[in-house]
CSV table of C-alpha atoms in Angstrom, one decimal:
chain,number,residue,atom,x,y,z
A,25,UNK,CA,-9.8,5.4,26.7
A,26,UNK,CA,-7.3,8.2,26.6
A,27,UNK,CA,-7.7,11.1,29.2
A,28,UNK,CA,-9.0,13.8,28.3
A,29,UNK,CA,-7.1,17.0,28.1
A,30,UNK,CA,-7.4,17.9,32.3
A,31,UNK,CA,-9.4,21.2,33.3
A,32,UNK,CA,-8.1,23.2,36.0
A,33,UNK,CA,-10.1,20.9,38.8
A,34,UNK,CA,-8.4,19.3,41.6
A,35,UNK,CA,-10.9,17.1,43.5
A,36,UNK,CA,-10.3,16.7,47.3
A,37,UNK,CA,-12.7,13.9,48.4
A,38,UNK,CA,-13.8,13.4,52.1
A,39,UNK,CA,-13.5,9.9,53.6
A,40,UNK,CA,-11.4,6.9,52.7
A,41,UNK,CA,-13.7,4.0,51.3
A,42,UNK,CA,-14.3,2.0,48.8
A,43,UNK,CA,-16.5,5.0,46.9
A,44,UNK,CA,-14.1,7.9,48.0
A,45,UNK,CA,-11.6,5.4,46.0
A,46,UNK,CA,-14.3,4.8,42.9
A,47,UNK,CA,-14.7,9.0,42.6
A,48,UNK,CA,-11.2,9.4,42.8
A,49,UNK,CA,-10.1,6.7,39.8
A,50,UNK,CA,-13.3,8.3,37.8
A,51,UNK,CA,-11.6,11.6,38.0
A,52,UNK,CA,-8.2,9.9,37.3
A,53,UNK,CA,-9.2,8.1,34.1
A,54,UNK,CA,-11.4,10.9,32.4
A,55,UNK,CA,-8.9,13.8,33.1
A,56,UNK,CA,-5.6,12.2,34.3
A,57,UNK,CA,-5.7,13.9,37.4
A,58,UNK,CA,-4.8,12.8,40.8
A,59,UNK,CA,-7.8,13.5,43.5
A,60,UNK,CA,-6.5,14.5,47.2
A,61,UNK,CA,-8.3,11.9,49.7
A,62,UNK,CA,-8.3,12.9,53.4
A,63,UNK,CA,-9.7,10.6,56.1
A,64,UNK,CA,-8.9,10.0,59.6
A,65,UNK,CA,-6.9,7.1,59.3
A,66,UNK,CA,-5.0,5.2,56.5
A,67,UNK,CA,-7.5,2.8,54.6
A,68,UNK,CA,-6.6,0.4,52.1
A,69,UNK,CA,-9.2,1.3,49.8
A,70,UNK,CA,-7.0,4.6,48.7
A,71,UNK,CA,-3.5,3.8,49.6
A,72,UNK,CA,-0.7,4.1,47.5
A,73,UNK,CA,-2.9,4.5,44.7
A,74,UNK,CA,-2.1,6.4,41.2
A,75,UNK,CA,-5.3,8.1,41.8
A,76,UNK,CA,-5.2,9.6,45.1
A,77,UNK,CA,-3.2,11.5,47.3
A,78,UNK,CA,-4.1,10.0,50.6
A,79,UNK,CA,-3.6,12.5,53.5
A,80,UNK,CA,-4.5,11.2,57.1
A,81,UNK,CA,-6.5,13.9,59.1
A,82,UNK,CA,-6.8,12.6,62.8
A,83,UNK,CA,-9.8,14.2,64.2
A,84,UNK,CA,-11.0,15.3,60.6
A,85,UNK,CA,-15.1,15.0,61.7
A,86,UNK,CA,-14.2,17.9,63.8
A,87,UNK,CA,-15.5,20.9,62.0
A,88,UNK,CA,-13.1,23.4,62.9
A,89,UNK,CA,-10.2,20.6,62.0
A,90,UNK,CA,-12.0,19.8,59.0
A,91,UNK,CA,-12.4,23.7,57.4
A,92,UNK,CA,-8.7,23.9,58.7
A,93,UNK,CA,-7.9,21.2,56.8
A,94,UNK,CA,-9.0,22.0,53.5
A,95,UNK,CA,-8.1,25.6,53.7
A,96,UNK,CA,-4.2,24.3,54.1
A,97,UNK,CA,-5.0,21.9,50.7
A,98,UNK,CA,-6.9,24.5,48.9
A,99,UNK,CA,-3.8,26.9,49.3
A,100,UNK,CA,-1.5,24.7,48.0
A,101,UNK,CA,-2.3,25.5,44.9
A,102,UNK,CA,-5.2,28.4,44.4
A,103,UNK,CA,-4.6,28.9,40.6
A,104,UNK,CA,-6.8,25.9,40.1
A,105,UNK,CA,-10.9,25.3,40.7
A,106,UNK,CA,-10.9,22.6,44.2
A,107,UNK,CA,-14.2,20.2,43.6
A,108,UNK,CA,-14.9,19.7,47.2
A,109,UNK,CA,-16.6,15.8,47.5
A,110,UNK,CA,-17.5,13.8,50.7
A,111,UNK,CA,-18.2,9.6,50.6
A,112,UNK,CA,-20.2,9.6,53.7
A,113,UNK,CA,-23.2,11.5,54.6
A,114,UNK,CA,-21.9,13.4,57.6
A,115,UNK,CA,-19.0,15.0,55.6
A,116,UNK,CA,-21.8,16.0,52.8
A,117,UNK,CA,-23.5,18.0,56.0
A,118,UNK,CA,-20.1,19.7,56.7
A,119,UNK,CA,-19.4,21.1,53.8
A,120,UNK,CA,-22.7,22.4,53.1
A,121,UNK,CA,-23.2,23.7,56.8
A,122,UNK,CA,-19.4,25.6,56.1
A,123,UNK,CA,-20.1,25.9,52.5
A,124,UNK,CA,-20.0,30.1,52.6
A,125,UNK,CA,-16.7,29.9,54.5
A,126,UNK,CA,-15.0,26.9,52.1
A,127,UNK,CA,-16.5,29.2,49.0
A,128,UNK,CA,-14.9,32.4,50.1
A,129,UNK,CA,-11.5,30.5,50.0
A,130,UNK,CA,-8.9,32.0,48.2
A,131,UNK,CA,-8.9,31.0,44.5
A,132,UNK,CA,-12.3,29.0,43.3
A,133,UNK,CA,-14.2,26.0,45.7
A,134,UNK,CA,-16.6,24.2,44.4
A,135,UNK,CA,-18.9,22.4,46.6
A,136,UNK,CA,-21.3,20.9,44.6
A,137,UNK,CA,-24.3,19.7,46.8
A,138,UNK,CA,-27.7,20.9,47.5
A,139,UNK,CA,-28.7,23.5,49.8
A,140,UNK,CA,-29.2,22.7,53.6
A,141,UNK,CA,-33.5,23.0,53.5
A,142,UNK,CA,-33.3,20.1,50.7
A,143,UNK,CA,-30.3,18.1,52.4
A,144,UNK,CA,-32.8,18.0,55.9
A,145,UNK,CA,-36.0,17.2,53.7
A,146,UNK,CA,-34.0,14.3,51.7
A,147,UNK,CA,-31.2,13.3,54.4
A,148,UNK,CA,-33.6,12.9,57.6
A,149,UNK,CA,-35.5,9.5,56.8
A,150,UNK,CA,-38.6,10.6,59.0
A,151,UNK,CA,-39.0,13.9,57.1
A,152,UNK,CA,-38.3,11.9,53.7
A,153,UNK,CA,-41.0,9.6,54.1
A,154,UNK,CA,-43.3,12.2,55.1
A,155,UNK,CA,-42.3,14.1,51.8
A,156,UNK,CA,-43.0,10.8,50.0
A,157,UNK,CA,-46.4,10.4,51.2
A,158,UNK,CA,-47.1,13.9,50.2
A,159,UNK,CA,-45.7,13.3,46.6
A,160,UNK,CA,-47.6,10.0,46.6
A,161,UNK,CA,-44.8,8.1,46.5
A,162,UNK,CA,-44.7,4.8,47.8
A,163,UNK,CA,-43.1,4.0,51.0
A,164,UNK,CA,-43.2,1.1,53.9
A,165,UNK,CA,-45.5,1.3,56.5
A,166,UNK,CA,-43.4,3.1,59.1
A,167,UNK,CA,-43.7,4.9,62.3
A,168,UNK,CA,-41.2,7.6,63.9
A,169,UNK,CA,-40.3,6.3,67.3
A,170,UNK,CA,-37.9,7.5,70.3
A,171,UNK,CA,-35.7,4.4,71.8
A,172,UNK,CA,-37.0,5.2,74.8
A,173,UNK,CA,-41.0,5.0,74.2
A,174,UNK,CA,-40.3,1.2,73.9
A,175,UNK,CA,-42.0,-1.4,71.3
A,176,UNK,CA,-45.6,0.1,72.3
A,177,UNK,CA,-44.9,3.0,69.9
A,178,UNK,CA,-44.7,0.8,67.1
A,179,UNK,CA,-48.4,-0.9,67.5
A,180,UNK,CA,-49.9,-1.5,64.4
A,181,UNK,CA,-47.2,-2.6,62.4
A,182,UNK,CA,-47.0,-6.1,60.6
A,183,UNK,CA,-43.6,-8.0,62.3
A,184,UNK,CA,-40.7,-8.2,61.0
A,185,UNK,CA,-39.4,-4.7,61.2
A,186,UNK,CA,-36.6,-2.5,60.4
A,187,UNK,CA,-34.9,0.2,63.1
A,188,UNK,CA,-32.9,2.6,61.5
A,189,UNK,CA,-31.8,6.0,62.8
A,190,UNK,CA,-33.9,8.7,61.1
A,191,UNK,CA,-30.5,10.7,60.8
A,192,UNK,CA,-27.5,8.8,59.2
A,193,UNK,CA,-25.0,12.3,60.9
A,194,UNK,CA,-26.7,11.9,64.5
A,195,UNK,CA,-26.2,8.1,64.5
A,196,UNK,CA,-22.8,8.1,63.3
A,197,UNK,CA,-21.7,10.3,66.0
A,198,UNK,CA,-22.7,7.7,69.0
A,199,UNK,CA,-20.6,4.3,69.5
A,200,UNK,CA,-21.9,1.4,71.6
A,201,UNK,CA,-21.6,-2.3,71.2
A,202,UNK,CA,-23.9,-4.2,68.9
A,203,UNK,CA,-24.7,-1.2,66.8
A,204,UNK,CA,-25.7,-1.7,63.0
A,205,UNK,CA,-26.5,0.6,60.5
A,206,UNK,CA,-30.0,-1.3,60.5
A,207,UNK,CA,-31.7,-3.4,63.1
A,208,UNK,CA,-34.5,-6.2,62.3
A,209,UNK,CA,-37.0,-7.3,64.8
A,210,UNK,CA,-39.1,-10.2,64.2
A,211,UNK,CA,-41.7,-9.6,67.1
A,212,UNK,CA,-42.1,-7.0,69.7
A,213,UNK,CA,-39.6,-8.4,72.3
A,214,UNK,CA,-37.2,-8.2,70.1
A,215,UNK,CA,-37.7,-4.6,69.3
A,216,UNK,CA,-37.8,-4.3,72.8
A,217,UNK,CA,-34.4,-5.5,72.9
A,218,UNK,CA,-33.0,-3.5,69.8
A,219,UNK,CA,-34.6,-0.2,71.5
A,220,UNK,CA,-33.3,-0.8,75.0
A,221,UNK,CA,-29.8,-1.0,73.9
A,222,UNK,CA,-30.2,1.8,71.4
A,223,UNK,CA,-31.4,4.1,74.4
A,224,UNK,CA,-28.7,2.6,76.6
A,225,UNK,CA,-25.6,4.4,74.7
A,226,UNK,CA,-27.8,7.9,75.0
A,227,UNK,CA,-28.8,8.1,71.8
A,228,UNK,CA,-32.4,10.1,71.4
A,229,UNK,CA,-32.8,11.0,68.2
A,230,UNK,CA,-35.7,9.6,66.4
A,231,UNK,CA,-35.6,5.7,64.8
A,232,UNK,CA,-37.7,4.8,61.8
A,233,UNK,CA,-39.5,1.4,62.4
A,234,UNK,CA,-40.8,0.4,59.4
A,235,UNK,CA,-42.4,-2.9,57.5
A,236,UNK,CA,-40.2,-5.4,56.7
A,237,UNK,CA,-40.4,-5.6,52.4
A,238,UNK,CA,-39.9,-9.0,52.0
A,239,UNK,CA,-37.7,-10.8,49.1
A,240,UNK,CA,-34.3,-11.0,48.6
A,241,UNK,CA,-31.8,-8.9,48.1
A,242,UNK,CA,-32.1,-8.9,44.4
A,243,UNK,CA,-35.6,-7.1,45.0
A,244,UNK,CA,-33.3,-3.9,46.2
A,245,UNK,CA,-32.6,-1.1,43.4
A,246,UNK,CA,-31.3,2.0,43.1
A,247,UNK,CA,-31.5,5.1,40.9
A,248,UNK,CA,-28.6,7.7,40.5
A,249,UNK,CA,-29.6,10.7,39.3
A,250,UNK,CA,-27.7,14.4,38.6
A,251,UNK,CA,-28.4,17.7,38.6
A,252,UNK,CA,-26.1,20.6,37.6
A,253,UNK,CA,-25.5,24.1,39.3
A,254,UNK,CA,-28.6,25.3,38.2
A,255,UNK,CA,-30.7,22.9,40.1
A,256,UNK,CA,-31.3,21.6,36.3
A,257,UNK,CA,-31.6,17.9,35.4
A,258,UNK,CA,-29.0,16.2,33.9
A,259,UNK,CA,-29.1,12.5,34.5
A,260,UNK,CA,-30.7,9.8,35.2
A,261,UNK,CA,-29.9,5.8,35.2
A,262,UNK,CA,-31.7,2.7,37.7
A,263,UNK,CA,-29.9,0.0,38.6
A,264,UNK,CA,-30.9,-3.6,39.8
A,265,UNK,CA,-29.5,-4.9,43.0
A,266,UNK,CA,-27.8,-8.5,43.1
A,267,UNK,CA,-26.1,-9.0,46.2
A,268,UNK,CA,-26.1,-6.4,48.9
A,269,UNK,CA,-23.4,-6.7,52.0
A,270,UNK,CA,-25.0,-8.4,55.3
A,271,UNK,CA,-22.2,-7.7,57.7
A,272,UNK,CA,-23.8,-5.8,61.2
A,273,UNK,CA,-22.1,-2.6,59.6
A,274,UNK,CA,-22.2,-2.7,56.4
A,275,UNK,CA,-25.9,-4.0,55.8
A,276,UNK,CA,-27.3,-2.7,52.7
A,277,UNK,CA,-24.6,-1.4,51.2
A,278,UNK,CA,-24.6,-2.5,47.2
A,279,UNK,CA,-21.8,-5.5,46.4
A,280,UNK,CA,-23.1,-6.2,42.8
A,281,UNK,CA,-25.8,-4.5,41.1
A,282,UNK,CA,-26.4,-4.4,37.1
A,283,UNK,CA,-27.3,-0.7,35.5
A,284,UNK,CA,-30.8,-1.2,33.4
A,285,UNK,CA,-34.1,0.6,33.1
A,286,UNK,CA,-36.8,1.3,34.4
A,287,UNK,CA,-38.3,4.6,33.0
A,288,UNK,CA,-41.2,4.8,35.9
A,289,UNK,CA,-39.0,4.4,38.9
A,290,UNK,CA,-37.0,6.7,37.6
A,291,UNK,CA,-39.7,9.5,36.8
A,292,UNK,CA,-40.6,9.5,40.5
A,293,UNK,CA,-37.2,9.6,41.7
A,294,UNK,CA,-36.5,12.4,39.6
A,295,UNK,CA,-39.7,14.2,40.5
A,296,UNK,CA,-38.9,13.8,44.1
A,297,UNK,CA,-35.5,15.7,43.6
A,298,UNK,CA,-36.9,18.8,41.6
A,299,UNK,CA,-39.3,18.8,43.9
A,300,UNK,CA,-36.7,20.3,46.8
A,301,UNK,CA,-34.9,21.7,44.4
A,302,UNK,CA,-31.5,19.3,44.4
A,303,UNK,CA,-28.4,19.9,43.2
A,304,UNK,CA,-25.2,17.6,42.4
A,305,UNK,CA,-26.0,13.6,42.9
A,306,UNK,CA,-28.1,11.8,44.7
A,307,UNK,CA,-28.8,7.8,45.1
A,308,UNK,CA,-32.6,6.6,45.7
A,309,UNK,CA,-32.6,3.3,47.4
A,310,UNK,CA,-35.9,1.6,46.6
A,311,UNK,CA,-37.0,-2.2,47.1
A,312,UNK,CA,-39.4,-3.8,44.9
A,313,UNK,CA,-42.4,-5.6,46.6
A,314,UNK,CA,-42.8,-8.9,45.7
A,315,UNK,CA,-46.5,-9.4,46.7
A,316,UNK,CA,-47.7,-5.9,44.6
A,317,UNK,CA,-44.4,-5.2,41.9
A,318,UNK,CA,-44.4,-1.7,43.4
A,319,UNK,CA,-40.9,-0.4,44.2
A,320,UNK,CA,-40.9,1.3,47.8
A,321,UNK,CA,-38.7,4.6,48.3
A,322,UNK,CA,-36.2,3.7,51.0
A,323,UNK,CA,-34.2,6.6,51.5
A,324,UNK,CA,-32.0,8.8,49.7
A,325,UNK,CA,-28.1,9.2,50.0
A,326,UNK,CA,-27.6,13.1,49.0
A,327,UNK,CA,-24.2,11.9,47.3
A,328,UNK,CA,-22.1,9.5,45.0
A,329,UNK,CA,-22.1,6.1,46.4
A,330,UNK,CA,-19.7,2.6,46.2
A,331,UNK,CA,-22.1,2.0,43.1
A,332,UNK,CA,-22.1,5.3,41.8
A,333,UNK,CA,-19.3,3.8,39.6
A,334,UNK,CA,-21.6,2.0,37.8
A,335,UNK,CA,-22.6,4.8,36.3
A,336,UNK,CA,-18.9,5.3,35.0
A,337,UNK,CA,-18.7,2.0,34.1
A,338,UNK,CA,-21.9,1.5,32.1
A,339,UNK,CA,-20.3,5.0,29.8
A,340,UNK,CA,-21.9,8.3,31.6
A,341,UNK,CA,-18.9,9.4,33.3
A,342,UNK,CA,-19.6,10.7,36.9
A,343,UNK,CA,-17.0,13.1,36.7
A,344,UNK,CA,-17.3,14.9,33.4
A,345,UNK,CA,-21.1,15.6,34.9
A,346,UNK,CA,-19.1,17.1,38.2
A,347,UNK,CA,-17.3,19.0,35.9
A,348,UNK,CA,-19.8,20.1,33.2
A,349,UNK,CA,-22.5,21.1,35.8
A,350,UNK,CA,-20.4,22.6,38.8
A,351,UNK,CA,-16.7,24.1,37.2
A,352,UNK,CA,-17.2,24.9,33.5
A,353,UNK,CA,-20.8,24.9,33.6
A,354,UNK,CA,-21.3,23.7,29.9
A,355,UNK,CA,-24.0,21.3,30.8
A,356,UNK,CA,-24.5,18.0,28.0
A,357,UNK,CA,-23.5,16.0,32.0
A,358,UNK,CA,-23.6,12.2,30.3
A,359,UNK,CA,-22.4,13.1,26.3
A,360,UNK,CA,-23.3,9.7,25.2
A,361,UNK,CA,-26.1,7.6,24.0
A,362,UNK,CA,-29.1,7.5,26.2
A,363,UNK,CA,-32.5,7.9,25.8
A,364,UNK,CA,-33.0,11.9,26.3
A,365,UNK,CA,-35.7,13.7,27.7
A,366,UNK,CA,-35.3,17.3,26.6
A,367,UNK,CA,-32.9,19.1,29.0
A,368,UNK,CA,-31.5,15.0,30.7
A,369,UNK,CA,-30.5,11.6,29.9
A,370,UNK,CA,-31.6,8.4,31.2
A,371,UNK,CA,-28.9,5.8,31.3
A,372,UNK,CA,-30.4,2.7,29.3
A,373,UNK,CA,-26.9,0.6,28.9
A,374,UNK,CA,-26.6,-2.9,30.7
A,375,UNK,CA,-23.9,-3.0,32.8
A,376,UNK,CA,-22.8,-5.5,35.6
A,377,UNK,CA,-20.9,-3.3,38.6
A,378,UNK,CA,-19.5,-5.6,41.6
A,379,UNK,CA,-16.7,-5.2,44.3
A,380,UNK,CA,-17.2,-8.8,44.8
A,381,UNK,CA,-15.2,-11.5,42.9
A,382,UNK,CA,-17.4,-12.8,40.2
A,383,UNK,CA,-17.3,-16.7,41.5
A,384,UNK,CA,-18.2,-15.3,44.6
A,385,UNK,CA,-21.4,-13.1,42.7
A,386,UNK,CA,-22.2,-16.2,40.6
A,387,UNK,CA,-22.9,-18.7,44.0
A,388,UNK,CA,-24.7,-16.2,46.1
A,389,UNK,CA,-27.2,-14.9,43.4
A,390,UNK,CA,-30.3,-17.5,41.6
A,391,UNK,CA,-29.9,-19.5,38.2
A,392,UNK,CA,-31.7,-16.5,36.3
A,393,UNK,CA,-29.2,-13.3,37.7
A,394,UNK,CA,-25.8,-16.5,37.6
A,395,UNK,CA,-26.7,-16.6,33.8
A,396,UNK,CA,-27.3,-12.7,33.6
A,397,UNK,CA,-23.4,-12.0,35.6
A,398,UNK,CA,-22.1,-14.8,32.7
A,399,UNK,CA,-23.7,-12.7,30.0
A,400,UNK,CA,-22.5,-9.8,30.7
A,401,UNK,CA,-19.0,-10.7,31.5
A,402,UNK,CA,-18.4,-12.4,28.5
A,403,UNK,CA,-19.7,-9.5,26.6
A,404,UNK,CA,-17.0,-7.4,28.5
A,405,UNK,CA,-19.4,-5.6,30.4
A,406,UNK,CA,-18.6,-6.1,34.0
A,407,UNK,CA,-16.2,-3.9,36.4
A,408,UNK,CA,-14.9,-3.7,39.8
A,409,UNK,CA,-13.9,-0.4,40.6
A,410,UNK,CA,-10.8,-1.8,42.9
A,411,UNK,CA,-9.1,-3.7,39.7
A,412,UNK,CA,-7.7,-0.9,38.5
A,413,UNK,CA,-5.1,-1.4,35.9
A,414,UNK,CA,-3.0,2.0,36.0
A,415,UNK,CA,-2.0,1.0,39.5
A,416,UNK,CA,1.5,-0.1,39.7
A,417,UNK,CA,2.0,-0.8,43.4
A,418,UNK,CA,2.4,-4.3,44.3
A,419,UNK,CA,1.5,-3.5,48.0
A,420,UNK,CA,-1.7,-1.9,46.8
A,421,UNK,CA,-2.7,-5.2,44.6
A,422,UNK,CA,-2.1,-7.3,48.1
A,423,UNK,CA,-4.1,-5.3,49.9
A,424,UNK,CA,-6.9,-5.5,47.7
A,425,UNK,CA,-6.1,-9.4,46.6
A,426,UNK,CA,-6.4,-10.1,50.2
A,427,UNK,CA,-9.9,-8.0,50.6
A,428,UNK,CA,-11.3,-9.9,47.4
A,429,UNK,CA,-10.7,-13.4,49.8
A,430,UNK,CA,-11.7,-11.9,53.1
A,431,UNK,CA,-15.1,-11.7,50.9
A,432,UNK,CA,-15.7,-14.9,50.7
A,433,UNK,CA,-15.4,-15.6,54.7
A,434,UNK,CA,-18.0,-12.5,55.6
A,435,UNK,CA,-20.0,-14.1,53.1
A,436,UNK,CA,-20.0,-17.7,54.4
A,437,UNK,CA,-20.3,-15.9,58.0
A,438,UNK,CA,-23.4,-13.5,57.7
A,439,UNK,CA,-25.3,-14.1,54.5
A,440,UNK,CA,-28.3,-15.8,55.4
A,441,UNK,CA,-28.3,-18.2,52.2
A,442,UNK,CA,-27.1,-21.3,54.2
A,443,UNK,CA,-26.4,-23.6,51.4
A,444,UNK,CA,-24.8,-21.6,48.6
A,445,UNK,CA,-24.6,-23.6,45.4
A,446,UNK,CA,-21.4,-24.4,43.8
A,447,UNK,CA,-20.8,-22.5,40.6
């Protein structure tokens, strides 16, 4: 598809991953425009790509190095509207803790996020699960524990369990050895353990210790959603976990997921947004219970994700709807087929999005979902954001050739299907 003709928007985008790298070639592919990328040190994800100018901010978390940062970029050139767009959670607080200062920036910044009462509400997982239980939502059993009150603090819940910080920001700012984005403990000595050497690095903040969901990965889902300046609904599409990452820090992450529907997953998902009043994207993680079919709320990642391209990819471009809701202000966010609801859509095409290579997808996944990935890749209906054909650097094409095969090692490593079938 030809680019559309560009609108004054420059996009500077916050962190150097595999989603910073999926926003930026969105942006680069609807308006021909090249998104500014600043993380603290080079990645591969966004080097020498057509999409991005990469920029490498040491210290960049700092928030006085951050604001400083983007002040210099904004006044390169002020004439234009700067979409200001984070890939990690702890840049998303940033710019909405320093969003009157970024705003009052010469020229027009955009930051395009909710407000900080609904980022605390959403972003901290104990006060999300409360607000789920009062929406009657369903969530795991859980209990909000300090490391230090030890495995006692958790009585009453069914082993195994998950330990996860209840704030993604807080976590990501301590450092020890052995830490993962989530723990599992199968019995209470082994929450001992995980709790000891959380409260060993200093970290008090509270932990979630929830339920274990059982079932496989392909029980995960998520739903993207969007809503425009206003707070107004614009968007709405679920998607169906295949494969999820199982390195220590990377668990959970989305690998390869197919875009479907699900209208009453998406309903509540939607109604738990209006209900604190959201604004820009969010992505509901959920996990479907095998022993009841009810999908579980999770947590909520007040941004675009790695899969958020899937929304791009399935034909409700992520960002036109950045554009249409937050710098023209036009609304009509997805502009093509969908099932509509009034004043939203909800994505309804079938979609296969993976960062994976598709042999790779086909052994890790069952007969049904192998026969699915087939399906839709003959039907031409299957993308990874990283094989992007406008890039022209054979450096960059190495790099990501040789993370494509590193795949296959962390998978043989750490996913916990021992016998993978051959394809």
């Amino acid at each position: 598809m030809a680019a559309a003709p560009a609108p004054t928007v420059r996009p500077v985008i916050l962190g150097g991953d595999i989603g910073a790298y999926a926003t930026a070639r969105t942006f680069h592919e609807a308006y021909g425009v090249r998104s500014v990328v600043l993380a603290g040190v080079s990645t591969w994800q966004v080097a020498r790509s057509v999409a991005v100018d990469h920029r490498v901010v040491p210290s960049l978390s700092r928030p006085d190095r951050l604001v400083a940062t983007l002040r210099e970029v904004v006044a390169e050139r002020p004439e234009v509207t700067h979409l200001l767009l984070a890939s990690a959670d702890w840049y998303v607080d940033a710019l909405v803790a320093h969003r009157a200062e970024l705003e009052a920036m010469p020229g027009r910044v955009v930051v395009p996020y909710a407000g900080a009462e609904a980022l605390d509400r959403i972003g901290d997982k104990g006060s999300f699960t409360a607000l789920c239980r009062e929406l009657g939502l369903p969530v795991p059993e859980t209990v909000v524990v300090r490391a230090p009150d030890g495995p006692a603090a958790a009585a009453g819940l069914r082993f195994p369990v998950v330990v996860k910080a209840s704030s993604t920001t807080a976590y990501h700012a301590v450092s020890f050895p052995g830490q993962q984005k989530v723990d599992r403990a199968t019995d209470p000595t082994a929450l001992a353990t995980v709790l000891a050497r959380i409260a060993g690095a200093g970290f008090d903040g509270d932990l979630l210790v929830q339920e274990e969901i059982p079932g496989p990965d392909s029980e995960m889902a998520a739903v993207n959603l969007f809503f425009d300046a206003d707070g107004t609904w614009r968007f709405a599409q679920y998607g169906r976990v295949l494969l999820e990452e199982h390195t220590p820090g990377a668990l959970g992450n989305s690998v390869a997921q197919v875009t479907g529907v699900h209208r009453g997953v998406v309903d509540q998902a939607r109604r738990l947004l209006e209900h604190v009043g959201w604004r820009g994207f969010a992505n509901v993680d959920l996990k479907r219970d095998p022993r009841d079919g009810v999908h579980r709320f999770l947590e909520v990642n007040p941004r675009v994700g790695r899969s958020g391209y899937a929304v791009t990819a399935s034909g409700y471009d992520i960002s036109r709807m950045y554009v249409d809701g937050f710098v023209t202000q036009t609304g009509g966010s997805a502009q093509v087929a969908g099932a509509g609801t009034g004043d939203g859509v909800v994505g309804t095409n079938e979609h296969l999005f993976h960062v994976l290579p598709l042999p790779l997808v086909r052994r890790y996944v069952d007969d049904a979902d192998a026969a699915l990935v087939r399906r839709l890749v003959r039907s031409g209906r299957a993308t990874n954001p990283l094989l992007y054909l406008a890039e022209r650097d054979p450096r960059r094409w190495a790099a990501v050739a040789a993370a494509q095969l590193n795949q296959v090692r962390k998978f043989a490593r750490y996913h916990p299907k021992q016998r993978p079938r051959a394809t």
